Each structure stands twice: as structure tokens, then as C-alpha cells.
Amino acid sequence: MSVKLNVELAGLKLKNPIILASGILGISKKMLLSVAKAGAGAVTTKSITIKPREGHKNPILIQTTEETFLNAVGYSNPGLEESKKEFKDLSNFPVPVIGSLVGSDAEEFAYLAENVKGIDFKAIEIVLSCPHTPGFGLLAEQGTPEATEEITLAVRRKTKLPLFVKVSPNIMCLGDVVKAAEKAGADGITAINTVGPGMAIDVETAKPILDFKFGGMSGPAIRPIAIRCVYDIYESVKIPIIGLGGIITGKDAIEMIMAGATAVGIGTGIYYRELDIFKKVCDEINEFMKSHGYSKLKDIVGIAHRD
Ligand SMILES: Cc1cc2nc3c(=O)[nH]c(=O)nc-3n(C[C@H](O)[C@H](O)[C@H](O)COP(=O)(O)O)c2cc1C
């Protein structure tokens, strides 16, 4: 039996459902191309701010348990003007490129959406959910239903591209947040951003290890939280979901799809299985589908919700 891994995601046609998450290898066109060549169905850029940002000081990324990473990168990126140059020619890019945008308020988000029009992004992702960067995301109170609606609406007015809103697991009103995004015109939800924030202390120096002291958790340890969030979001809205958080294997991706995700993001997984992860996860999904008699992914999206 042949299995079809292609999916349609908010109008985007993907050859497979596996997407590079924002923040990992997405700073240059060359890096995105290497991920596309490694087999990703779509790739997301590192989040872009209006002005260049150095981000937090090193150490910014540490592994604290076998299953847990902590990062406090702090949105280091070259800013809008440099990003426009870096990504200026994406016309022949082999897979859709999703532009990740980050602002400190609705006005900044709208400005970014307006000013990336010259770049051949196939979709926009707005990030309202970073737990460790002052002035952005949760530390700028963008994780509320009200802020989500205001920011999504402001961006919606500036772009016709498929628009994804990236949400946080660290809030109690996730259902209301995604409903607000849908109401304001979002075409999809990306869930989840990192968990926490968390902290690790070096017992020899008796000091927090990350220079910023705390950071967002990622990796396999957060997968149960991601699965629960995607399951809840699927019950709350009709728009499709990019599910991510701790996906390492094809079985993890299947679990995410069964919870309700149409596509699946991979970030920290690259530290475990290197770039091969994209092809390996697709092969593993393929095997699972075959051995369980499923012929297309659509048939298992949200299947865990059925009685
Ligand atoms: C080093 C690092 C940098 C990240 N930078 C961003 C970023 O710039 N924008 C963003 O939306 N998410 C960022 N994230 C969050 C990831 O996109 C993802 O939502 C999260 O790590 C959970 O998925 P994972 O367990 O597969 O990594 C970053 C994560 C890591 C580990």
C-alpha cells in the first residue's frame, strides 16, 4: 500500500508535514536550504525583529537532563533590513518558507508584516509566546486573549499570506487565546513555544548556568505538554495546527497528528538526530502508516478525539 505524506496546511501545499521550527538553523537562506534538502516539508526563519538584536549573553543554550534543553537566546537576529537582503531571492526555494516575526506591540508586528512583503515568504508566523525575552511575548503580556486579538488583527490587515499565531503553553486560558486568534483572522495556530521558564544552577559555582538565569524548556520532556495543548486547541478552533514541542521520532509526530496537528514542527530534535531527523521522521511516519493500514495523513488528524 502506498502512503501519501503530502498535506495541505492553510492553503500551503507541503510534500510532507514536517516543518523546521523557528530559531534553529533559520538565520540564513543557506541554512534553510540545507534543512529543505534534508527533507523538511517547509522551513521557518529565525524570528525577525525590526532592529538588529544581539540577544542575551552566553551561555544561552544548555542541556540539563537527557530530555531537556533550556535556552535564553533573546531573539538575536540581524533585524528587518538585513533579513530582507538575506532572504531576498526565495523564488526558486524548494519548499515553502515561513517568515517568523516578532514585535513588542501590535504596531511593530504590523510594521514587520507590511515590510516583509518584498520577501517571497509563503506564510507568516507571529510569535506572541517567548517566555524569556523582556519586551516581547509573555514578558510583554502578549499571551492574553485581548493582546492576541489586537496583534493578530493588526497583522491580518497588512498581509494576505497564510497567518499563523504561535502560542505559549504557559497560560491557563489557551482556549480563549486561540479563539481570539481565529476570530481576528489567523489561518492557523503554531503550538507550542518553549515551556517554563526553567532554571539550572551550577552547584560548583553556586550560580545559575544561563547568563539570563532562566530560559525556555524544549526537547522530549515537554512533549506531553505540547500534546495536551494541541489536543485542547483542536477542540477550541477550526483552523489547522502546526504541533511542536519535543518531537524526535516518527511515532512522536504521529502522536501529535492524532492530537490534532495537520503539520509537525521540529526544533530541538536536530540536536538529537542532526539534520537527518527530517528524512528519518518521514520514513518512520511512512512505516507506521503502512503497518497500521492508514493511506493518508488526513485520516489520522485529530483521530484521538473520536469516541
Ligand atoms: C535555541 C532555540 C531558539 C529558539 N528561538 C525561537 C525563535 O526565535 N522564535 C520562536 O518562535 N521560537 C523559538 N524557539 C522555540 C522553538 O521554535 C519551539 O517552539 C520549541 O523549542 C519547542 O519545540 P522543540 O522541543 O522541537 O524545540 C527556539 C527554541 C530553541 C531551542
mmCIF file of C-alpha atoms and ligand atoms in Angstrom:
data_model
loop_
_atom_site.group_PDB
_atom_site.id
_atom_site.type_symbol
_atom_site.label_atom_id
_atom_site.label_comp_id
_atom_site.label_asym_id
_atom_site.label_seq_id
_atom_site.Cartn_x
_atom_site.Cartn_y
_atom_site.Cartn_z
ATOM 1 C CA MET A 1 0.000 0.000 0.000
ATOM 2 C CA SER A 2 1.371 3.409 -0.879
ATOM 3 C CA VAL A 3 1.141 6.133 1.725
ATOM 4 C CA LYS A 4 0.704 9.821 0.932
ATOM 5 C CA LEU A 5 2.592 12.161 3.248
ATOM 6 C CA ASN A 6 1.623 15.389 1.489
ATOM 7 C CA VAL A 7 -0.652 17.754 3.399
ATOM 8 C CA GLU A 8 -2.475 20.987 2.796
ATOM 9 C CA LEU A 9 -1.903 23.485 5.579
ATOM 10 C CA ALA A 10 -3.937 26.704 5.456
ATOM 11 C CA GLY A 11 -3.586 26.749 1.667
ATOM 12 C CA LEU A 12 0.093 25.734 1.654
ATOM 13 C CA LYS A 13 0.853 22.536 -0.173
ATOM 14 C CA LEU A 14 3.542 20.561 1.671
ATOM 15 C CA LYS A 15 5.179 17.414 0.320
ATOM 16 C CA ASN A 16 5.350 16.146 3.896
ATOM 17 C CA PRO A 17 4.095 17.508 7.243
ATOM 18 C CA ILE A 18 7.477 18.104 8.915
ATOM 19 C CA ILE A 19 8.449 21.765 9.370
ATOM 20 C CA LEU A 20 11.649 23.327 10.705
ATOM 21 C CA ALA A 21 10.716 25.282 13.872
ATOM 22 C CA SER A 22 11.717 28.915 14.265
ATOM 23 C CA GLY A 23 15.010 29.657 15.976
ATOM 24 C CA ILE A 24 17.035 26.632 14.984
ATOM 25 C CA LEU A 25 19.155 26.981 11.815
ATOM 26 C CA GLY A 26 16.823 29.634 10.372
ATOM 27 C CA ILE A 27 19.062 32.681 10.312
ATOM 28 C CA SER A 28 20.294 32.358 6.708
ATOM 29 C CA LYS A 29 18.980 31.216 3.353
ATOM 30 C CA LYS A 30 21.851 28.747 3.109
ATOM 31 C CA MET A 31 20.903 27.084 6.390
ATOM 32 C CA LEU A 32 17.236 26.919 5.405
ATOM 33 C CA LEU A 33 18.256 25.316 2.126
ATOM 34 C CA SER A 34 20.272 22.637 3.912
ATOM 35 C CA VAL A 35 17.191 21.806 6.010
ATOM 36 C CA ALA A 36 14.988 21.716 2.904
ATOM 37 C CA LYS A 37 17.487 19.409 1.207
ATOM 38 C CA ALA A 38 17.489 17.212 4.316
ATOM 39 C CA GLY A 39 13.791 16.570 3.696
ATOM 40 C CA ALA A 40 11.694 19.152 5.576
ATOM 41 C CA GLY A 41 8.274 19.871 4.060
ATOM 42 C CA ALA A 42 8.585 23.585 4.972
ATOM 43 C CA VAL A 43 11.022 25.751 6.916
ATOM 44 C CA THR A 44 10.571 28.664 9.315
ATOM 45 C CA THR A 45 13.057 31.515 9.647
ATOM 46 C CA LYS A 46 14.591 32.615 12.931
ATOM 47 C CA SER A 47 12.243 35.262 14.358
ATOM 48 C CA ILE A 48 12.850 38.684 12.841
ATOM 49 C CA THR A 49 12.605 41.927 14.838
ATOM 50 C CA ILE A 50 12.572 45.436 13.361
ATOM 51 C CA LYS A 51 16.021 46.331 14.715
ATOM 52 C CA PRO A 52 19.050 44.030 14.938
ATOM 53 C CA ARG A 53 19.355 42.353 18.323
ATOM 54 C CA GLU A 54 22.365 40.794 19.971
ATOM 55 C CA GLY A 55 20.176 38.806 22.323
ATOM 56 C CA HIS A 56 21.242 37.503 25.712
ATOM 57 C CA LYS A 57 24.874 36.762 26.613
ATOM 58 C CA ASN A 58 26.348 33.243 26.586
ATOM 59 C CA PRO A 59 25.624 30.671 27.832
ATOM 60 C CA ILE A 60 22.291 30.816 26.011
ATOM 61 C CA LEU A 61 21.576 27.113 25.412
ATOM 62 C CA ILE A 62 22.258 24.197 27.756
ATOM 63 C CA GLN A 63 21.154 20.605 28.094
ATOM 64 C CA THR A 64 20.046 19.994 31.689
ATOM 65 C CA THR A 65 18.741 16.413 31.555
ATOM 66 C CA GLU A 66 18.785 13.763 28.855
ATOM 67 C CA GLU A 67 15.380 15.048 27.719
ATOM 68 C CA THR A 68 15.581 18.767 28.489
ATOM 69 C CA PHE A 69 17.199 21.809 26.949
ATOM 70 C CA LEU A 70 16.992 25.329 28.360
ATOM 71 C CA ASN A 71 17.523 28.333 26.124
ATOM 72 C CA ALA A 72 17.555 32.058 26.592
ATOM 73 C CA VAL A 73 18.706 33.246 23.192
ATOM 74 C CA GLY A 74 16.800 36.523 23.492
ATOM 75 C CA TYR A 75 15.912 36.893 19.802
ATOM 76 C CA SER A 76 19.397 37.527 18.487
ATOM 77 C CA ASN A 77 18.845 38.305 14.795
ATOM 78 C CA PRO A 78 20.151 40.788 12.226
ATOM 79 C CA GLY A 79 16.869 42.746 12.073
ATOM 80 C CA LEU A 80 14.444 43.547 9.284
ATOM 81 C CA GLU A 81 16.738 45.296 6.769
ATOM 82 C CA GLU A 82 19.457 42.618 6.843
ATOM 83 C CA SER A 83 16.828 39.862 6.761
ATOM 84 C CA LYS A 84 15.317 41.443 3.647
ATOM 85 C CA LYS A 85 18.724 41.183 1.966
ATOM 86 C CA GLU A 86 19.380 37.664 3.257
ATOM 87 C CA PHE A 87 16.045 36.293 2.081
ATOM 88 C CA LYS A 88 15.601 38.492 -0.989
ATOM 89 C CA ASP A 89 15.537 35.710 -3.542
ATOM 90 C CA LEU A 90 13.402 32.835 -2.380
ATOM 91 C CA SER A 91 11.540 32.428 -5.655
ATOM 92 C CA ASN A 92 13.078 29.032 -6.508
ATOM 93 C CA PHE A 93 13.221 27.773 -2.963
ATOM 94 C CA PRO A 94 12.288 24.064 -2.975
ATOM 95 C CA VAL A 95 9.803 24.214 -0.062
ATOM 96 C CA PRO A 96 7.609 26.962 1.434
ATOM 97 C CA VAL A 97 9.462 29.384 3.708
ATOM 98 C CA ILE A 98 7.507 30.705 6.678
ATOM 99 C CA GLY A 99 8.674 34.112 7.927
ATOM 100 C CA SER A 100 8.672 34.369 11.723
ATOM 101 C CA LEU A 101 8.009 37.876 13.012
ATOM 102 C CA VAL A 102 8.366 39.315 16.494
ATOM 103 C CA GLY A 103 7.418 42.749 17.796
ATOM 104 C CA SER A 104 6.930 44.419 21.121
ATOM 105 C CA ASP A 105 3.405 45.607 20.288
ATOM 106 C CA ALA A 106 0.714 45.481 17.585
ATOM 107 C CA GLU A 107 2.232 48.428 15.742
ATOM 108 C CA GLU A 108 5.636 46.741 15.446
ATOM 109 C CA PHE A 109 4.081 43.480 14.297
ATOM 110 C CA ALA A 110 2.048 45.344 11.654
ATOM 111 C CA TYR A 111 5.162 47.220 10.501
ATOM 112 C CA LEU A 112 7.045 43.959 10.074
ATOM 113 C CA ALA A 113 4.181 42.317 8.174
ATOM 114 C CA GLU A 114 3.987 45.306 5.835
ATOM 115 C CA ASN A 115 7.738 45.455 5.286
ATOM 116 C CA VAL A 116 8.444 41.799 4.567
ATOM 117 C CA LYS A 117 6.201 41.992 1.509
ATOM 118 C CA GLY A 118 9.244 42.084 -0.777
ATOM 119 C CA ILE A 119 10.353 38.683 0.524
ATOM 120 C CA ASP A 120 8.856 35.598 -1.053
ATOM 121 C CA PHE A 121 7.617 34.126 2.210
ATOM 122 C CA LYS A 122 4.752 31.711 1.657
ATOM 123 C CA ALA A 123 3.313 32.323 5.132
ATOM 124 C CA ILE A 124 3.842 34.487 8.196
ATOM 125 C CA GLU A 125 4.148 33.271 11.776
ATOM 126 C CA ILE A 126 3.754 35.814 14.562
ATOM 127 C CA VAL A 127 5.257 34.857 17.888
ATOM 128 C CA LEU A 128 3.386 36.026 20.987
ATOM 129 C CA SER A 129 4.814 33.463 23.320
ATOM 130 C CA CYS A 130 8.523 33.734 24.207
ATOM 131 C CA PRO A 131 8.925 33.260 27.987
ATOM 132 C CA HIS A 132 12.378 34.787 28.424
ATOM 133 C CA THR A 133 12.857 37.996 26.402
ATOM 134 C CA PRO A 134 11.960 41.285 28.117
ATOM 135 C CA GLY A 135 9.742 43.452 25.904
ATOM 136 C CA PHE A 136 8.395 40.535 23.854
ATOM 137 C CA GLY A 137 5.959 37.642 24.177
ATOM 138 C CA LEU A 138 4.898 36.638 27.652
ATOM 139 C CA LEU A 139 7.109 39.286 29.269
ATOM 140 C CA ALA A 140 5.181 41.925 27.274
ATOM 141 C CA GLU A 141 1.839 40.345 28.194
ATOM 142 C CA GLN A 142 1.154 39.240 24.627
ATOM 143 C CA GLY A 143 -0.191 35.896 25.833
ATOM 144 C CA THR A 144 -3.667 37.191 26.719
ATOM 145 C CA PRO A 145 -6.765 36.782 24.513
ATOM 146 C CA GLU A 146 -7.028 40.594 24.233
ATOM 147 C CA ALA A 147 -3.421 41.125 23.095
ATOM 148 C CA THR A 148 -3.636 38.130 20.758
ATOM 149 C CA GLU A 149 -6.723 39.568 19.082
ATOM 150 C CA GLU A 150 -5.238 43.055 18.789
ATOM 151 C CA ILE A 151 -1.905 41.894 17.351
ATOM 152 C CA THR A 152 -3.404 39.293 15.011
ATOM 153 C CA LEU A 153 -5.883 41.831 13.671
ATOM 154 C CA ALA A 154 -3.138 44.407 13.081
ATOM 155 C CA VAL A 155 -1.080 41.870 11.112
ATOM 156 C CA ARG A 156 -4.125 40.500 9.283
ATOM 157 C CA ARG A 157 -4.782 43.976 7.894
ATOM 158 C CA LYS A 158 -1.257 44.038 6.394
ATOM 159 C CA THR A 159 -0.917 40.601 4.818
ATOM 160 C CA LYS A 160 -2.885 38.219 2.666
ATOM 161 C CA LEU A 161 -0.429 35.382 3.294
ATOM 162 C CA PRO A 162 -1.478 32.452 5.462
ATOM 163 C CA LEU A 163 -1.026 33.727 9.008
ATOM 164 C CA PHE A 164 -0.024 31.502 11.930
ATOM 165 C CA VAL A 165 -0.080 32.621 15.555
ATOM 166 C CA LYS A 166 2.489 30.916 17.787
ATOM 167 C CA VAL A 167 1.177 30.405 21.282
ATOM 168 C CA SER A 168 2.562 29.546 24.695
ATOM 169 C CA PRO A 169 1.833 26.513 26.836
ATOM 170 C CA ASN A 170 2.441 28.599 29.961
ATOM 171 C CA ILE A 171 -1.021 30.131 30.207
ATOM 172 C CA MET A 172 -4.265 28.885 31.689
ATOM 173 C CA CYS A 173 -6.506 30.475 29.037
ATOM 174 C CA LEU A 174 -5.068 28.786 25.949
ATOM 175 C CA GLY A 175 -8.535 28.014 24.526
ATOM 176 C CA ASP A 176 -9.512 31.691 24.740
ATOM 177 C CA VAL A 177 -6.202 32.782 23.216
ATOM 178 C CA VAL A 178 -6.551 30.577 20.144
ATOM 179 C CA LYS A 179 -10.202 31.536 19.741
ATOM 180 C CA ALA A 180 -9.122 35.199 19.799
ATOM 181 C CA ALA A 181 -6.523 34.472 17.102
ATOM 182 C CA GLU A 182 -9.086 32.686 14.941
ATOM 183 C CA LYS A 183 -11.617 35.488 15.405
ATOM 184 C CA ALA A 184 -9.017 38.069 14.348
ATOM 185 C CA GLY A 185 -8.341 36.215 11.116
ATOM 186 C CA ALA A 186 -5.475 33.802 11.792
ATOM 187 C CA ASP A 187 -5.274 30.901 9.345
ATOM 188 C CA GLY A 188 -3.536 28.558 11.760
ATOM 189 C CA ILE A 189 -2.034 28.101 15.210
ATOM 190 C CA THR A 190 1.547 27.087 15.956
ATOM 191 C CA ALA A 191 1.815 25.350 19.313
ATOM 192 C CA ILE A 192 3.898 25.291 21.390
ATOM 193 C CA ASN A 193 6.695 27.713 22.167
ATOM 194 C CA THR A 194 9.058 26.719 24.965
ATOM 195 C CA VAL A 195 7.821 25.772 28.426
ATOM 196 C CA GLY A 196 8.554 27.479 31.721
ATOM 197 C CA PRO A 197 10.780 29.368 32.004
ATOM 198 C CA GLY A 198 13.058 26.980 33.859
ATOM 199 C CA MET A 199 16.418 27.332 35.558
ATOM 200 C CA ALA A 200 19.543 25.283 36.217
ATOM 201 C CA ILE A 201 22.170 26.085 38.856
ATOM 202 C CA ASP A 202 25.803 25.022 38.706
ATOM 203 C CA VAL A 203 26.369 23.605 42.189
ATOM 204 C CA GLU A 204 30.142 24.175 41.969
ATOM 205 C CA THR A 205 29.878 27.903 41.303
ATOM 206 C CA ALA A 206 26.509 28.172 43.088
ATOM 207 C CA LYS A 207 25.207 30.317 40.201
ATOM 208 C CA PRO A 208 22.517 29.940 37.536
ATOM 209 C CA ILE A 209 24.128 28.475 34.410
ATOM 210 C CA LEU A 210 22.329 30.593 31.814
ATOM 211 C CA ASP A 211 23.619 34.157 31.794
ATOM 212 C CA PHE A 212 19.986 35.351 31.702
ATOM 213 C CA LYS A 213 19.392 32.969 34.662
ATOM 214 C CA PHE A 214 16.208 31.417 33.293
ATOM 215 C CA GLY A 215 15.151 30.125 29.906
ATOM 216 C CA GLY A 216 12.527 28.237 27.917
ATOM 217 C CA MET A 217 12.449 24.442 28.138
ATOM 218 C CA SER A 218 12.412 22.355 24.989
ATOM 219 C CA GLY A 219 13.130 18.764 23.998
ATOM 220 C CA PRO A 220 11.362 15.435 24.624
ATOM 221 C CA ALA A 221 10.493 16.316 28.243
ATOM 222 C CA ILE A 222 7.936 18.887 27.069
ATOM 223 C CA ARG A 223 6.168 16.616 24.577
ATOM 224 C CA PRO A 224 3.291 15.611 26.910
ATOM 225 C CA ILE A 225 2.559 19.307 27.488
ATOM 226 C CA ALA A 226 2.678 20.009 23.749
ATOM 227 C CA ILE A 227 0.367 17.090 23.015
ATOM 228 C CA ARG A 228 -2.141 18.291 25.614
ATOM 229 C CA CYS A 229 -2.039 21.857 24.256
ATOM 230 C CA VAL A 230 -2.602 20.712 20.672
ATOM 231 C CA TYR A 231 -5.437 18.438 21.848
ATOM 232 C CA ASP A 232 -7.092 21.407 23.619
ATOM 233 C CA ILE A 233 -6.557 23.763 20.669
ATOM 234 C CA TYR A 234 -8.113 21.244 18.282
ATOM 235 C CA GLU A 235 -11.250 21.306 20.460
ATOM 236 C CA SER A 236 -11.275 25.124 20.580
ATOM 237 C CA VAL A 237 -10.814 26.235 16.939
ATOM 238 C CA LYS A 238 -11.382 25.075 13.364
ATOM 239 C CA ILE A 239 -8.151 26.444 11.864
ATOM 240 C CA PRO A 240 -5.256 23.996 11.393
ATOM 241 C CA ILE A 241 -2.439 23.494 13.875
ATOM 242 C CA ILE A 242 1.328 23.156 13.483
ATOM 243 C CA GLY A 243 2.149 20.996 16.512
ATOM 244 C CA LEU A 244 5.625 21.071 18.007
ATOM 245 C CA GLY A 245 7.462 20.513 21.252
ATOM 246 C CA GLY A 246 9.778 17.554 21.832
ATOM 247 C CA ILE A 247 9.208 15.748 18.548
ATOM 248 C CA ILE A 248 12.107 13.374 17.912
ATOM 249 C CA THR A 249 10.677 10.328 16.142
ATOM 250 C CA GLY A 250 8.008 9.438 13.619
ATOM 251 C CA LYS A 251 5.958 7.965 16.452
ATOM 252 C CA ASP A 252 6.104 11.328 18.278
ATOM 253 C CA ALA A 253 4.898 13.048 15.112
ATOM 254 C CA ILE A 254 2.037 10.569 14.733
ATOM 255 C CA GLU A 255 1.026 11.249 18.348
ATOM 256 C CA MET A 256 0.985 14.982 17.591
ATOM 257 C CA ILE A 257 -1.105 14.469 14.454
ATOM 258 C CA MET A 258 -3.547 12.246 16.332
ATOM 259 C CA ALA A 259 -3.898 15.035 18.914
ATOM 260 C CA GLY A 260 -4.983 17.352 16.109
ATOM 261 C CA ALA A 261 -1.942 18.753 14.297
ATOM 262 C CA THR A 262 -2.006 18.994 10.499
ATOM 263 C CA ALA A 263 1.760 19.572 10.396
ATOM 264 C CA VAL A 264 4.540 18.977 12.913
ATOM 265 C CA GLY A 265 7.480 21.209 13.824
ATOM 266 C CA ILE A 266 10.953 20.079 14.806
ATOM 267 C CA GLY A 267 13.483 22.253 16.638
ATOM 268 C CA THR A 268 15.479 20.686 19.465
ATOM 269 C CA GLY A 269 15.173 17.284 17.767
ATOM 270 C CA ILE A 270 18.021 18.391 15.486
ATOM 271 C CA TYR A 271 20.396 18.284 18.497
ATOM 272 C CA TYR A 272 19.459 14.611 18.967
ATOM 273 C CA ARG A 273 19.364 13.292 15.402
ATOM 274 C CA GLU A 274 21.093 16.042 13.383
ATOM 275 C CA LEU A 275 19.724 17.092 10.021
ATOM 276 C CA ASP A 276 18.851 13.508 9.124
ATOM 277 C CA ILE A 277 15.918 13.855 11.502
ATOM 278 C CA PHE A 278 13.664 15.236 8.756
ATOM 279 C CA LYS A 279 14.043 12.263 6.445
ATOM 280 C CA LYS A 280 14.103 9.746 9.295
ATOM 281 C CA VAL A 281 10.880 11.072 10.840
ATOM 282 C CA CYS A 282 9.151 10.985 7.427
ATOM 283 C CA ASP A 283 10.344 7.411 6.857
ATOM 284 C CA GLU A 284 9.115 6.417 10.316
ATOM 285 C CA ILE A 285 5.720 8.032 9.727
ATOM 286 C CA ASN A 286 5.527 6.187 6.430
ATOM 287 C CA GLU A 287 6.313 2.859 8.117
ATOM 288 C CA PHE A 288 3.759 3.456 10.849
ATOM 289 C CA MET A 289 1.042 4.374 8.359
ATOM 290 C CA LYS A 290 1.743 1.278 6.272
ATOM 291 C CA SER A 291 1.844 -1.110 9.202
ATOM 292 C CA HIS A 292 -1.397 0.315 10.609
ATOM 293 C CA GLY A 293 -3.288 0.410 7.311
ATOM 294 C CA TYR A 294 -3.595 4.208 7.005
ATOM 295 C CA SER A 295 -3.194 5.601 3.487
ATOM 296 C CA LYS A 296 -3.214 9.363 4.112
ATOM 297 C CA LEU A 297 -2.327 11.650 6.973
ATOM 298 C CA LYS A 298 -5.633 13.467 6.761
ATOM 299 C CA ASP A 299 -7.322 10.326 8.056
ATOM 300 C CA ILE A 300 -5.487 10.479 11.374
ATOM 301 C CA VAL A 301 -5.525 14.232 12.102
ATOM 302 C CA GLY A 302 -7.338 14.555 15.435
ATOM 303 C CA ILE A 303 -8.271 10.876 15.485
ATOM 304 C CA ALA A 304 -7.646 10.791 19.268
ATOM 305 C CA HIS A 305 -10.752 12.946 19.712
ATOM 306 C CA ARG A 306 -13.103 10.302 18.358
ATOM 307 C CA ASP A 307 -15.139 8.255 20.824
HETATM 308 C C1 LIG B 1 17.780 27.550 20.661
HETATM 309 C C2 LIG B 1 16.332 27.842 20.445
HETATM 310 C C3 LIG B 1 15.961 29.053 19.848
HETATM 311 C C4 LIG B 1 14.614 29.352 19.626
HETATM 312 N N1 LIG B 1 14.276 30.524 19.013
HETATM 313 C C5 LIG B 1 12.976 30.760 18.678
HETATM 314 C C6 LIG B 1 12.618 31.911 17.935
HETATM 315 O O1 LIG B 1 13.437 32.744 17.542
HETATM 316 N N2 LIG B 1 11.299 32.074 17.632
HETATM 317 C C7 LIG B 1 10.334 31.197 18.020
HETATM 318 O O2 LIG B 1 9.159 31.387 17.708
HETATM 319 N N3 LIG B 1 10.660 30.087 18.725
HETATM 320 C C8 LIG B 1 11.943 29.846 19.058
HETATM 321 N N4 LIG B 1 12.278 28.701 19.737
HETATM 322 C C9 LIG B 1 11.199 27.764 20.147
HETATM 323 C C10 LIG B 1 11.048 26.620 19.131
HETATM 324 O O3 LIG B 1 10.663 27.108 17.858
HETATM 325 C C11 LIG B 1 9.979 25.608 19.618
HETATM 326 O O4 LIG B 1 8.723 26.237 19.699
HETATM 327 C C12 LIG B 1 10.305 24.986 20.975
HETATM 328 O O5 LIG B 1 11.691 24.815 21.145
HETATM 329 C C13 LIG B 1 9.618 23.628 21.171
HETATM 330 O O6 LIG B 1 9.938 22.714 20.144
HETATM 331 P P1 LIG B 1 11.198 21.685 20.207
HETATM 332 O O7 LIG B 1 11.093 20.926 21.502
HETATM 333 O O8 LIG B 1 11.034 20.834 18.988
HETATM 334 O O9 LIG B 1 12.426 22.531 20.164
HETATM 335 C C14 LIG B 1 13.611 28.405 20.000
HETATM 336 C C15 LIG B 1 13.986 27.195 20.604
HETATM 337 C C16 LIG B 1 15.323 26.897 20.821
HETATM 338 C C17 LIG B 1 15.692 25.581 21.471
#
